[in-house]
Short mmCIF file of C-alpha atoms in Angstrom, two decimals:
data_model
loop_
_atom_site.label_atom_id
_atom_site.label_comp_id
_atom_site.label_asym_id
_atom_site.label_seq_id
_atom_site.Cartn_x
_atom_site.Cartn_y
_atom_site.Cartn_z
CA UNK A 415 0.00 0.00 0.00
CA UNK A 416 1.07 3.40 -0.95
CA UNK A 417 0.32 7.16 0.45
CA UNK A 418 0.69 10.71 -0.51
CA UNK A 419 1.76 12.74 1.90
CA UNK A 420 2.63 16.32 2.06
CA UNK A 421 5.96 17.64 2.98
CA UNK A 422 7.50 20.50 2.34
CA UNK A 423 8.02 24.33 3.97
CA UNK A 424 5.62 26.64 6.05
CA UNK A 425 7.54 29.32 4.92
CA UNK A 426 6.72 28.67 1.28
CA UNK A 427 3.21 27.67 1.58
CA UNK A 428 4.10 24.92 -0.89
CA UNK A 429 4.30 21.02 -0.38
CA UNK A 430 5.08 18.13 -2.17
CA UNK A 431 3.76 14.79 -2.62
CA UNK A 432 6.17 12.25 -1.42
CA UNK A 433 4.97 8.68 -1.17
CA UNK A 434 5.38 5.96 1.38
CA UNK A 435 5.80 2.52 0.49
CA UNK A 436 4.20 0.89 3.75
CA UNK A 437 4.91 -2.55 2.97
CA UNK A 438 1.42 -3.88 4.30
CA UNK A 439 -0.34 -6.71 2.96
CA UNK A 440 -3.68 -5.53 4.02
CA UNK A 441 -5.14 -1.41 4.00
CA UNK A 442 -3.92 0.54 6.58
CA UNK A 443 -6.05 1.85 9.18
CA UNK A 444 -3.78 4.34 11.84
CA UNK A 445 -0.82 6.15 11.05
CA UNK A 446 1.18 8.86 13.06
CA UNK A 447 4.33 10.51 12.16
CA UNK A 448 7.00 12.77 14.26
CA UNK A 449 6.56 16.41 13.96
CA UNK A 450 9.72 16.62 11.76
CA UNK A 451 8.31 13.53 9.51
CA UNK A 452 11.29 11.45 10.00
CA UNK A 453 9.81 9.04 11.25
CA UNK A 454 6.38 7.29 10.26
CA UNK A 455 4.23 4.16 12.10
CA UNK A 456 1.65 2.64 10.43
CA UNK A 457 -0.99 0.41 11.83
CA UNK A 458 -2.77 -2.31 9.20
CA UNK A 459 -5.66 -5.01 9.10
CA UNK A 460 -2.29 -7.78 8.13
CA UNK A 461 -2.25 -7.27 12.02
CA UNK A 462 1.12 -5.38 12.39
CA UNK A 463 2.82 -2.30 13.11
CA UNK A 464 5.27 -1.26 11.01
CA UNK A 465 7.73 1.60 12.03
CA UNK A 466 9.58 3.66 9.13
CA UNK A 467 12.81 5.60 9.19
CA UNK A 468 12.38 6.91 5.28
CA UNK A 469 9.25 8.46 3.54
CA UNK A 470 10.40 6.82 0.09
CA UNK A 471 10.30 2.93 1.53
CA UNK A 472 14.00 2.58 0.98
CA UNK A 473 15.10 1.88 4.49
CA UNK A 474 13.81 -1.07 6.22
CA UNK A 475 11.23 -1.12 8.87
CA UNK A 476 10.88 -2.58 11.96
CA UNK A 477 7.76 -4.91 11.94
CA UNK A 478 5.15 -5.96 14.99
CA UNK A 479 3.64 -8.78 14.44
CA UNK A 480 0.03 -8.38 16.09
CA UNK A 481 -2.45 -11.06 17.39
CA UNK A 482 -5.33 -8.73 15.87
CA UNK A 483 -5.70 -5.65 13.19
CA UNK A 484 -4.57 -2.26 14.43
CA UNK A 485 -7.54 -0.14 14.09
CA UNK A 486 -6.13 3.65 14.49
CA UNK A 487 -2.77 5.27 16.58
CA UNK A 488 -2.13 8.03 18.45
CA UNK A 489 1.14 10.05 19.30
CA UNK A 490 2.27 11.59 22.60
CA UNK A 491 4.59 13.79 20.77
CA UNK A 492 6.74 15.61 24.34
CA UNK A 493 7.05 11.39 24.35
CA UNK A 494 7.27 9.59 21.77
CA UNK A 495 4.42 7.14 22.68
CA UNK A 496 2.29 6.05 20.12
CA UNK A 497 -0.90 3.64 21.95
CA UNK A 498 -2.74 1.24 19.58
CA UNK A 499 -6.15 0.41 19.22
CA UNK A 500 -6.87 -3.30 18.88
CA UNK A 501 -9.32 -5.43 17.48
CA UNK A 502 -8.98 -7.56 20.12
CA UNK A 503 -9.74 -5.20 22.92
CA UNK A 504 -5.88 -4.41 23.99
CA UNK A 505 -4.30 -0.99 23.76
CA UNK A 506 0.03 -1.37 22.64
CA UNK A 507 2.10 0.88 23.16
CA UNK A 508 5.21 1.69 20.67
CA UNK A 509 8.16 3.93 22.02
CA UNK A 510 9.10 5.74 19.05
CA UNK A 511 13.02 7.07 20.33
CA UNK A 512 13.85 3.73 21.48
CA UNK A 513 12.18 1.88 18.72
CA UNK A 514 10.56 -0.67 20.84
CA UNK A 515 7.03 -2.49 21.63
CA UNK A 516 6.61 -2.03 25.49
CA UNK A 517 3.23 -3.19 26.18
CA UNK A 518 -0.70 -3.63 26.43
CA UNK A 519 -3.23 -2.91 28.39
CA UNK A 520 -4.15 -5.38 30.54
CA UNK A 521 -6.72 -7.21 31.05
CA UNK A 522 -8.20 -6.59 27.23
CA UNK A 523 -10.88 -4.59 27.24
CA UNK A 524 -14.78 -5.91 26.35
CA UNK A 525 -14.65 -4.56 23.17
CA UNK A 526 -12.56 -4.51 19.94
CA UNK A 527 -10.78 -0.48 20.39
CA UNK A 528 -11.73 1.66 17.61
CA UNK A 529 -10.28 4.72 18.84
CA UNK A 530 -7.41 6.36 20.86
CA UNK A 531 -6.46 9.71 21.88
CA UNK A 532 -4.03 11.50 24.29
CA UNK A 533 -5.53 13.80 26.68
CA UNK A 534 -3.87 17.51 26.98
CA UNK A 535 -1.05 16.53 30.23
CA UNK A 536 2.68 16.04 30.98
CA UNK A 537 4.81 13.06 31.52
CA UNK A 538 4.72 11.17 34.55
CA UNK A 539 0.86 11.80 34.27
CA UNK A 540 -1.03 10.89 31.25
CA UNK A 541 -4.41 10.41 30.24
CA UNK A 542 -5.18 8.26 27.25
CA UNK A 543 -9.00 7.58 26.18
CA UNK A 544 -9.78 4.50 24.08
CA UNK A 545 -13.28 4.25 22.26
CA UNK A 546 -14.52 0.51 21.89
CA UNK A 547 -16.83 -1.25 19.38
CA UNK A 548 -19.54 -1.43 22.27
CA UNK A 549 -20.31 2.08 22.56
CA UNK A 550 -18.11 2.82 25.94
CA UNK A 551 -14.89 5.15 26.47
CA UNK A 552 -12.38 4.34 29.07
CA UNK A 553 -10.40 6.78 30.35
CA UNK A 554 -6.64 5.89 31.75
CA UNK A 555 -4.02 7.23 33.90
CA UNK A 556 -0.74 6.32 32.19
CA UNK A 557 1.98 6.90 34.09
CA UNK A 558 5.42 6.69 32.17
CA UNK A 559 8.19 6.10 32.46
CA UNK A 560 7.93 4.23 35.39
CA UNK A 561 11.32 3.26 37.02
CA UNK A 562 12.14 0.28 34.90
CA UNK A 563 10.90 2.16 31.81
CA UNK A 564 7.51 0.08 31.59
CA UNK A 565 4.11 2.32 31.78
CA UNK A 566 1.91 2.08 34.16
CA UNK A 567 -2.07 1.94 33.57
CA UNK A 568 -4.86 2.47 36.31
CA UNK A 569 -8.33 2.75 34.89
CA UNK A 570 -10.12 6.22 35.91
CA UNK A 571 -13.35 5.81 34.81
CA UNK A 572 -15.69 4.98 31.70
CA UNK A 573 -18.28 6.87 30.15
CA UNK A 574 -21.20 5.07 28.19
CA UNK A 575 -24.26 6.02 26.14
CA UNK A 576 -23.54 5.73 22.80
CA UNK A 577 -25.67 2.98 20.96
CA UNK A 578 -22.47 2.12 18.63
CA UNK A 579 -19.13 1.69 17.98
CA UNK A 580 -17.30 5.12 19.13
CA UNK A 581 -15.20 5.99 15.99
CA UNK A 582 -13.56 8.71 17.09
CA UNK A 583 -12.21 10.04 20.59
CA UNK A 584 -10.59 13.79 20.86
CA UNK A 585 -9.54 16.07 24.12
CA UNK A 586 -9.11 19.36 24.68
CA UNK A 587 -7.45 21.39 27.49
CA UNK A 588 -9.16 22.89 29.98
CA UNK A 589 -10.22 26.80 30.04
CA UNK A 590 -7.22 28.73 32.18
#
């Protein structure tokens, strides 16, 4: 699978079309890049994760194989954690500096996830809200890194209503 993306200058007002050779088998649901666009993870129903170094496809990348497709991802840019949202109810996580897989949520949660955001928040706190296929959000407190350099995930609440699938979770900071 193939994408256009822009890149190119502010300054100019101009971009270019570059494209990224993904490598996936299967179409590609989530995919977050770095603010400088070096680096690019993409997120696929061939249930990986696939984590670029090069917009043209000429480098390799590092591949995740997944028990279930990776619905959409979401960056923690200050960082560099990218959380997962699973068809099998778990939330990964994907350290983009040290180029490594660190962990899920555990236990999965009752629904496949079809959405993930970061709240607004600073490392060691965190917030991260996942939207599930059974019309629930749950919120988390993330706390990372933790002294061994895991995360750490406490459940803060869940909010529930919708009648469907939540496709789509988004915060915003709170009025000063």
């Amino acid at each position: 699978f193939f994408f256009l993306l822009p890149v190119g200058t502010a300054a100019m007002g101009e971009c270019a079309q570059q494209t990224l050779a993904t490598g996936h088998s299967r179409s590609v649901l989530g995919l977050v890049c770095t603010v400088d666009a070096a680096t690019v993870l993409t997120g696929s129903l061939d249930k990986t994760l696939r984590l670029h170094q090069r917009w043209d496809g000429s480098g390799e990348a590092v591949v995740w194989p997944q028990p279930h497709y990776v619905q959409r991802l979401a960056l923690q840019s200050a960082t560099g954690l990218v959380a997962a949202a699973c068809g099998d109810g778990h939330v990964r996580f994907v350290h983009l500096g040290s180029q490594r897989l660190l962990r899920s949520a555990e236990p999965p949660l009752s629904a496949p996830v079809s959405a993930v955001c970061w709240a607004c928040g600073a490392a060691p706190q965190l917030h991260l809200l996942a939207g599930l296929g059974d019309g629930d959000v749950v919120v988390w407190r993330v706390q990372y890194p933790v002294a061994d350099g895991s995360i750490h995930m406490t459940i803060q609440g869940r909010l529930t209503g919708h009648s469907g699938a939540v496709g789509c979770v988004a915060a915003v900071a709170a009025a000063a």
